[in-house]
Short mmCIF file of C-alpha atoms in Angstrom, two decimals:
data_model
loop_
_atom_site.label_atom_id
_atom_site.label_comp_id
_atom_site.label_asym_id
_atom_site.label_seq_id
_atom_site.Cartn_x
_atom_site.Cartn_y
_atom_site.Cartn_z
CA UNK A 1 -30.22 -7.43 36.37
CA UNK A 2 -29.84 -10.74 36.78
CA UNK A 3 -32.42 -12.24 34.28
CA UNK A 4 -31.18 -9.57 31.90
CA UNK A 5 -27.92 -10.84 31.69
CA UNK A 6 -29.20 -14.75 31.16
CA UNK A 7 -31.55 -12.91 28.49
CA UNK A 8 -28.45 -11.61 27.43
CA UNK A 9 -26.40 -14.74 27.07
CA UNK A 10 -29.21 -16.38 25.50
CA UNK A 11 -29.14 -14.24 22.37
CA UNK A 12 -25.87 -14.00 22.20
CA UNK A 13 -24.88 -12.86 18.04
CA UNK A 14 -22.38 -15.32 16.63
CA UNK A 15 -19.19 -13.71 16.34
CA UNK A 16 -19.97 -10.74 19.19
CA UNK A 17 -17.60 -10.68 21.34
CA UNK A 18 -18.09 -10.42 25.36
CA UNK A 19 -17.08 -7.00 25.70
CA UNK A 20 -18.64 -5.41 23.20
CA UNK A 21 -22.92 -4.06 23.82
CA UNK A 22 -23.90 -5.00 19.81
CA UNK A 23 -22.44 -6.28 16.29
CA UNK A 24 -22.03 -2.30 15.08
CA UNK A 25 -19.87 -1.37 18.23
CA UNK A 26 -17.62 -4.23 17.63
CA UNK A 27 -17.14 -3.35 14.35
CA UNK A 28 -16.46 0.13 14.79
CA UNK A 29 -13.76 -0.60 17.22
CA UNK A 30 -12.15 -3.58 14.99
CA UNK A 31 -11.56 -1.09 12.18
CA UNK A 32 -10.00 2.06 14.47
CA UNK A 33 -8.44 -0.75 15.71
CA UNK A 34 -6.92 -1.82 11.95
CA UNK A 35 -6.44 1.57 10.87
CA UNK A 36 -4.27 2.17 14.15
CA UNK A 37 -2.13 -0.79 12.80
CA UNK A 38 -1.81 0.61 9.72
CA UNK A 39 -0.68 4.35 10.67
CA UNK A 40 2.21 2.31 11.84
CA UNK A 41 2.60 0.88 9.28
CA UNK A 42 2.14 4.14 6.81
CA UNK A 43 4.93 5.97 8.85
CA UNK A 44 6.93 2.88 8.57
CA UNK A 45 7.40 2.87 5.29
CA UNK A 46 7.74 6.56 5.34
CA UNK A 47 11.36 5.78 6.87
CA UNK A 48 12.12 3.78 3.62
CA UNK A 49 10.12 6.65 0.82
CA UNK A 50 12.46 9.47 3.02
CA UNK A 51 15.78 7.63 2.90
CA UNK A 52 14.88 7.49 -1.04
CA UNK A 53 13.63 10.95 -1.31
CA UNK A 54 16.92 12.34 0.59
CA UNK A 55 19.51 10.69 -1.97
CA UNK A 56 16.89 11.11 -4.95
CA UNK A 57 18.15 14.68 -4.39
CA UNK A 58 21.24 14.40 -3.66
CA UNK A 59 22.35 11.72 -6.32
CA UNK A 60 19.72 11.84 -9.15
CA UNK A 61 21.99 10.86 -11.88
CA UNK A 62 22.64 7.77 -10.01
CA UNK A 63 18.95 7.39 -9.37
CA UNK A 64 17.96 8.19 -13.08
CA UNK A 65 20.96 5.20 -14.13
CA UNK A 66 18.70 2.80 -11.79
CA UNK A 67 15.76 3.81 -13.13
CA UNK A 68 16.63 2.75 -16.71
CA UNK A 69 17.77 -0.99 -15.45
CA UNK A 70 14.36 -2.07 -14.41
CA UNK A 71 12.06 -3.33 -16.52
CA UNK A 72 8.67 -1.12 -17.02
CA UNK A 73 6.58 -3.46 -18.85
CA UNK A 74 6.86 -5.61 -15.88
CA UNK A 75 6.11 -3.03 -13.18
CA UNK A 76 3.15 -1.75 -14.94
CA UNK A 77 1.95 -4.99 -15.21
CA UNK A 78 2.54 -5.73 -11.85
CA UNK A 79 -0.01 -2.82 -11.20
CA UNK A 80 -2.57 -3.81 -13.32
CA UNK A 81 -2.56 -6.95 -11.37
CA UNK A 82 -2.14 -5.49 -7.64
CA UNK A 83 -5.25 -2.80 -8.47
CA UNK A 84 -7.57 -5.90 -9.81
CA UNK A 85 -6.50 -7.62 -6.73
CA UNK A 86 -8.06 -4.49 -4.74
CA UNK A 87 -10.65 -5.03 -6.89
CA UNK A 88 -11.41 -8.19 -6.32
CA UNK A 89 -10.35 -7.64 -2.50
CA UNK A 90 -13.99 -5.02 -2.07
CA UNK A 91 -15.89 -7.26 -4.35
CA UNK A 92 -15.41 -10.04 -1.62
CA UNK A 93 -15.67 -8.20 1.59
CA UNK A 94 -18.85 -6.74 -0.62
CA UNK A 95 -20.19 -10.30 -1.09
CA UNK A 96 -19.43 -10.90 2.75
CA UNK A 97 -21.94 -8.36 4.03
CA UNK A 98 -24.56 -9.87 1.01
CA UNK A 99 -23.52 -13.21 3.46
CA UNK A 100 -22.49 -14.68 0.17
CA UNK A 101 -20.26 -17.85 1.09
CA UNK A 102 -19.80 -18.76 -2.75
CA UNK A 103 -19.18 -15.27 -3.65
CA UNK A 104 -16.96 -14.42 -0.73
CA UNK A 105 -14.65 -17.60 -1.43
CA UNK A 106 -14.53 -16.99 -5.28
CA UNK A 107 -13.18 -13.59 -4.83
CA UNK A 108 -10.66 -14.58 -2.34
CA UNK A 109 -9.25 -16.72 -4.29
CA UNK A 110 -9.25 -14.53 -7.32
CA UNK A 111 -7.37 -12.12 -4.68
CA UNK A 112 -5.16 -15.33 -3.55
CA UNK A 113 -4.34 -15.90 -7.19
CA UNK A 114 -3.56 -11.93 -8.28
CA UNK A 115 -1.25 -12.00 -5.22
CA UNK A 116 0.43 -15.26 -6.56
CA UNK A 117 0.71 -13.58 -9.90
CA UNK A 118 2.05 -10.23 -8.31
CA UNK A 119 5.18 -12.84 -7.03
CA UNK A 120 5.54 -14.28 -9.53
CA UNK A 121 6.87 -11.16 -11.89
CA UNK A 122 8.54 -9.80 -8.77
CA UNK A 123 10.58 -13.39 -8.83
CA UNK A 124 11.11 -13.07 -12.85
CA UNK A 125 12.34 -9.40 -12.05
CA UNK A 126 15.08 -10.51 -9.18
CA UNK A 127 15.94 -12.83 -10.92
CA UNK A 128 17.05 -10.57 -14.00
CA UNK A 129 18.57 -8.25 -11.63
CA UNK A 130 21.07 -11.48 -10.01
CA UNK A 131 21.77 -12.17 -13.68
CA UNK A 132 22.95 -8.69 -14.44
CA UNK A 133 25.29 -8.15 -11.37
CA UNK A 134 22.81 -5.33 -10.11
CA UNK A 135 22.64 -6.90 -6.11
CA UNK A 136 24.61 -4.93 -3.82
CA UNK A 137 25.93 -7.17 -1.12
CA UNK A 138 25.40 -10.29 -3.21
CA UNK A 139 25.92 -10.34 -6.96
CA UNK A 140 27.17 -6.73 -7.69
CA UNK A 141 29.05 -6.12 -11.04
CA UNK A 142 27.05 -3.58 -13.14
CA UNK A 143 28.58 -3.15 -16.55
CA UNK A 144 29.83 -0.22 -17.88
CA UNK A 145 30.11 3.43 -17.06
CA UNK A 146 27.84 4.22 -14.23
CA UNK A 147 27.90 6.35 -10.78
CA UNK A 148 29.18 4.98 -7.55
CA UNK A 149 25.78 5.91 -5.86
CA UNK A 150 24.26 3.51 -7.93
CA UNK A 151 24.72 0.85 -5.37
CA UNK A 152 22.54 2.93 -3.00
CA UNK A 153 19.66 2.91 -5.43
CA UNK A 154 19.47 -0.77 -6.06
CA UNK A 155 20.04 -1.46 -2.12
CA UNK A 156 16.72 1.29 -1.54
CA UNK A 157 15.03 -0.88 -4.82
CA UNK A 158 15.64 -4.25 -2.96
CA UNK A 159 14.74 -3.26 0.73
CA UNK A 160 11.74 -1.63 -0.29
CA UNK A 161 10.14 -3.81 -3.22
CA UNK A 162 11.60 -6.68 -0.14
CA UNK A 163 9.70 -5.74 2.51
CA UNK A 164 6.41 -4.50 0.20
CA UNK A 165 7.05 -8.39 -1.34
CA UNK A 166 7.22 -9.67 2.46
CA UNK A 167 4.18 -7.80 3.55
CA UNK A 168 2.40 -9.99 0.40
CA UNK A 169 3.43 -13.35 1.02
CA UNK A 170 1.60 -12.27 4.98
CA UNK A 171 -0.99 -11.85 3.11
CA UNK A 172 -1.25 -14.24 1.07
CA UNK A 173 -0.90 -16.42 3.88
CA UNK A 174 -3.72 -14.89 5.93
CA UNK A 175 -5.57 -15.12 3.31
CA UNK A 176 -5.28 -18.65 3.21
CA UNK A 177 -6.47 -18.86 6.67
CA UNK A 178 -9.71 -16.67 5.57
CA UNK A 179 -10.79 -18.84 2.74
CA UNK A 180 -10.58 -21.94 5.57
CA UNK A 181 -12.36 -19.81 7.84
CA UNK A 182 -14.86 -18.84 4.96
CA UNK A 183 -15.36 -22.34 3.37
CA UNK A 184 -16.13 -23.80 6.92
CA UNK A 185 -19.04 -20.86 7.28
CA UNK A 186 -17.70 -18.55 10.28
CA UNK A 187 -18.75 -15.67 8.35
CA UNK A 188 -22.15 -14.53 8.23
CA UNK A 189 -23.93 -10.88 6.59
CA UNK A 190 -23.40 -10.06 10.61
CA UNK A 191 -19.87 -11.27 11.15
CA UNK A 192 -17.27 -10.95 9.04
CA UNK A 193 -14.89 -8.01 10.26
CA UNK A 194 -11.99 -10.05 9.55
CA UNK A 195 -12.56 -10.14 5.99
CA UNK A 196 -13.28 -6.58 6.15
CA UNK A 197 -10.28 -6.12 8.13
CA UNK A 198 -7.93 -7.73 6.15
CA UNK A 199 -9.23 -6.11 3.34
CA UNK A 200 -8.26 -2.89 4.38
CA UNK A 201 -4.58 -4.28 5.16
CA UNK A 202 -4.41 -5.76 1.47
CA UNK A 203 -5.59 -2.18 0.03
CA UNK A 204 -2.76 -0.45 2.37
CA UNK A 205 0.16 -2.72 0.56
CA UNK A 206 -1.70 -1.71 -3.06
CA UNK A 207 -1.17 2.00 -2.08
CA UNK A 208 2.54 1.52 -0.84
CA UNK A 209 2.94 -0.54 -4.34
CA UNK A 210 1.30 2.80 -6.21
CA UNK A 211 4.31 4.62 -4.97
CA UNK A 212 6.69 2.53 -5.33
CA UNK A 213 6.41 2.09 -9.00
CA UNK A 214 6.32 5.68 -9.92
CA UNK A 215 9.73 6.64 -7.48
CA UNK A 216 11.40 3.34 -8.80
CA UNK A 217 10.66 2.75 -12.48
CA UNK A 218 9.37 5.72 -13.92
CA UNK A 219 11.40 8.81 -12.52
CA UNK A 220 14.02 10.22 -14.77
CA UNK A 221 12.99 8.36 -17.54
CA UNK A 222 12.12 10.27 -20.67
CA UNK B 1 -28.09 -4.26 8.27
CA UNK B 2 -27.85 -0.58 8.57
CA UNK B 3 -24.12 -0.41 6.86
CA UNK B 4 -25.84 -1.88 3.57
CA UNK B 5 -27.30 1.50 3.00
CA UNK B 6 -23.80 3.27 3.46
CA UNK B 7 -21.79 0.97 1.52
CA UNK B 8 -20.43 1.74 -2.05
CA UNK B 9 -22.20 -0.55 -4.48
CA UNK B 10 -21.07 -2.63 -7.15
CA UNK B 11 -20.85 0.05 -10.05
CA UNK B 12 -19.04 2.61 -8.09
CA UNK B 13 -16.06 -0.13 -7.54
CA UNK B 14 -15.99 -0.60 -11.17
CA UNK B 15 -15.77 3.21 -12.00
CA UNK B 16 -12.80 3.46 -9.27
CA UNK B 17 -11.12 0.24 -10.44
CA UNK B 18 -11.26 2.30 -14.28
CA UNK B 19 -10.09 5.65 -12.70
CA UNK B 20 -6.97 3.77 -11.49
CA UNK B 21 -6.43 2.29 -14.77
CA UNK B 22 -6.74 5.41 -16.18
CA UNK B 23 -4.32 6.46 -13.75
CA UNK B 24 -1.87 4.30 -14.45
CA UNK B 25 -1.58 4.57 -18.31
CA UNK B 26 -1.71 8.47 -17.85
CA UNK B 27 1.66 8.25 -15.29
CA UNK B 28 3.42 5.60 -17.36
CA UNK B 29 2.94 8.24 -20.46
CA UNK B 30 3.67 11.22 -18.82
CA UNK B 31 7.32 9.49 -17.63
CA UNK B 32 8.39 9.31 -21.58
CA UNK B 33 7.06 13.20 -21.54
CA UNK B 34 10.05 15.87 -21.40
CA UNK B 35 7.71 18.24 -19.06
CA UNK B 36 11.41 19.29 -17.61
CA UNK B 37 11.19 19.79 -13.47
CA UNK B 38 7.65 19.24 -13.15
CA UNK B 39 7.85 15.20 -14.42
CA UNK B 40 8.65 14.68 -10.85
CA UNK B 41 5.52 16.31 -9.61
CA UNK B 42 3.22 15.44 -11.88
CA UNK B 43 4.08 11.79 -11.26
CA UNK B 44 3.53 12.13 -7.36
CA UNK B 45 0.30 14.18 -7.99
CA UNK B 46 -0.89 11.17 -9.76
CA UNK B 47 0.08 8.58 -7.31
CA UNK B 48 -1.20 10.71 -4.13
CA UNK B 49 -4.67 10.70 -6.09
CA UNK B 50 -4.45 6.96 -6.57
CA UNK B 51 -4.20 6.18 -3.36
CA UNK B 52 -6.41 9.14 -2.13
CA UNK B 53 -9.32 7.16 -4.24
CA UNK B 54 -8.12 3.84 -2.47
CA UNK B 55 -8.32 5.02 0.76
CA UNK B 56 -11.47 6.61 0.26
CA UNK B 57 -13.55 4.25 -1.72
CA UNK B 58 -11.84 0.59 -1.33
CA UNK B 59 -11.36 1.12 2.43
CA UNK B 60 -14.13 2.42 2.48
CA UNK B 61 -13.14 5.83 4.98
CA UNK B 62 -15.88 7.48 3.12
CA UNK B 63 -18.34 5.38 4.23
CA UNK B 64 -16.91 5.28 7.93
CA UNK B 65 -17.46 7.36 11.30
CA UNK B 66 -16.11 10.94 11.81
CA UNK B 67 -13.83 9.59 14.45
CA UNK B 68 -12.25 7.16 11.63
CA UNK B 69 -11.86 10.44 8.99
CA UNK B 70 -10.05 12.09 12.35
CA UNK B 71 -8.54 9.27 12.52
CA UNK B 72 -6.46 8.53 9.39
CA UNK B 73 -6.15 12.16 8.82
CA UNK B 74 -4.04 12.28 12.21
CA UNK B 75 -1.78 9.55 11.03
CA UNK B 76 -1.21 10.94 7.39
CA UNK B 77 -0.95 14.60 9.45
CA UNK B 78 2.38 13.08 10.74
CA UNK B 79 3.67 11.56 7.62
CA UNK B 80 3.68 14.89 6.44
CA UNK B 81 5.63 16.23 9.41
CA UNK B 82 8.11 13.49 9.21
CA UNK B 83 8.75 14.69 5.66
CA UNK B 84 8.29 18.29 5.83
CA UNK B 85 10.69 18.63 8.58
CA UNK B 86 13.70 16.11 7.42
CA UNK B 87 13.71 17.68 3.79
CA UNK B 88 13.44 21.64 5.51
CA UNK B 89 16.68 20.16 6.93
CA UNK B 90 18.68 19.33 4.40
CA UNK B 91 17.40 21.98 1.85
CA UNK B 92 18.36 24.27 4.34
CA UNK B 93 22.01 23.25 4.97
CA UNK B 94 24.69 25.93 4.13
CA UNK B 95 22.02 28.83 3.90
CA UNK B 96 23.64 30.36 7.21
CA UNK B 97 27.02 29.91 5.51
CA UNK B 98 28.23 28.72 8.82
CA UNK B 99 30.08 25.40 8.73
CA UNK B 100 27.66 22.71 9.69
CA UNK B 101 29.57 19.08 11.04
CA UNK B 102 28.06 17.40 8.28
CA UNK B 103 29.59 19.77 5.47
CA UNK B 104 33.07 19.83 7.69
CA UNK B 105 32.65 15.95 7.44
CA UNK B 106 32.38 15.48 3.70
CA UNK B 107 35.04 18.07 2.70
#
């Protein structure tokens, strides 16, 4: 027992933790691990895509009025640019198990960059929505005719765009700390759950993103 | 490696990344579409797929174990509870014509 545990130590896999028996155990537990994360994370947004689809139904001319002040051009485009992020995201946990450093880091950054981007519009878009009095709590002055629910709908709009923005700029900041990590060669084709890991956090905010521009932009629109 | 040979490869991220695309500039059209009180529907039917190929090919759950598939399916299982129950709520307020406090309270 003894020599099999120096025999053990000995070939010891870079990035294995103690615990685990092998490089495929550890793995399998990292990513039930991740996915447990983000079931909390589904059924916490669930709270905000509930509160929405409650008052969608009780106030939809309020919600269709809302609807019509954002700007669609710029949430489509903001798709186009979150789904090549995903993209982008699998092509680099993709190169990671080829063990690809040059390859891994290019698509990160691409990712980094499609994030930035993402921001970006999302800034242009608040922005727009300061300038036309359409803040409730801050700036809130709509012109015109419109419901008195329509405060509700640009308070769901801000909280959950808000916290789908907040869960990017985490990203974009652990992302940061991946392309160090990368750069400096922790990752190998036998290590590199955390890329895969946070891959699979950065597809999670793409999906809540997929909702969110259908409920907020597009409904009640024709 | 053994997960090589389960992996998706390069081409099938492509075809997903063009399905979403797809996807995408099919919703934003059908939202200028009068299709009456299925627009909502069809919109959510086209998001749930979207994210449906997401989870399934970018995070890769159909490459994963059968304890992952149980898994996710659990925690999506519950989602579905939390809305199924709330909105069987209030749709059903006022079917039992007896006064509920929330009615008494907006009246």
């Amino acid at each position: 027992m003894a020599a099999d545990h120096v025999d053990h130590h000995e070939h010891h896999p870079h990035g294995l933790a103690h615990q685990f028996e092998d490089m495929a155990q550890q793995k399998e537990s990292v990513l039930l691990g991740m996915w447990s994360f983000l079931i909390t994370e589904v059924l916490f947004f669930s709270g905000y895509f509930l509160t929405y689809l409650v008052y969608r139904t009780q106030y939809p001319v309020a919600f269709a009025e809302g609807s019509h002040e954002l700007d669609i051009t710029m949430g489509a485009f903001n798709t186009v640019v979150l789904i090549l992020s995903s993209l982008t995201m699998a092509m680099a946990v993709h190169k990671s198990h080829e063990g690809s450093k040059n390859g891994t880091l290019g698509y990160l950054i691409a990712t980094f960059i499609l994030g930035g981007v993402f921001l970006c519009v999302k800034y242009v878009e608040y922005s727009a929505k300061f300038e036309h009095g359409l803040v409730p709590g801050l700036a809130w002055h709509p012109h015109g005719e419109h419901s008195p629910q329509l405060a509700l709908f640009f308070s769901l709009y801000f909280g959950m765009t808000g916290m789908h923005a907040l869960h990017m700029i985490i990203g974009a900041g652990l992302l940061i700390w991946l392309l160090v990590k990368t750069a400096k060669g922790t990752y190998t084709a036998e290590y590199n759950a955390p890329i895969e890991v946070f891959g699979l956090y950065w597809h999670f905010v793409d999906i809540v993103w997929i909702f969110l521009f259908p409920l907020l932009y597009l409904l009640g629109r024709h | 490696m053994a997960e090589h040979h389960n992996s998706p490869t390069v081409g099938t991220y492509l075809a997903v990344f063009s399905a979403l695309m797809v996807l995408t500039a099919l919703t934003v059209w059908a939202a200028f579409q009068d299709l009456g009180p299925y627009g909502d529907l069809v919109a959510m039917v086209i998001a749930c797929t979207k994210a449906t190929v997401v989870i399934v090919f970018f995070m890769h759950v159909k490459y994963s174990s059968r304890l992952l598939w149980l898994f996710v399916g659990a925690g999506f299982l519950f989602m579905l509870i939390l809305f199924a129950f709330t909105m069987a709520d209030y749709a059903s307020r006022g079917w039992l014509g007896a006064p509920s406090s929330y009615y008494l309270s907006i009246q």
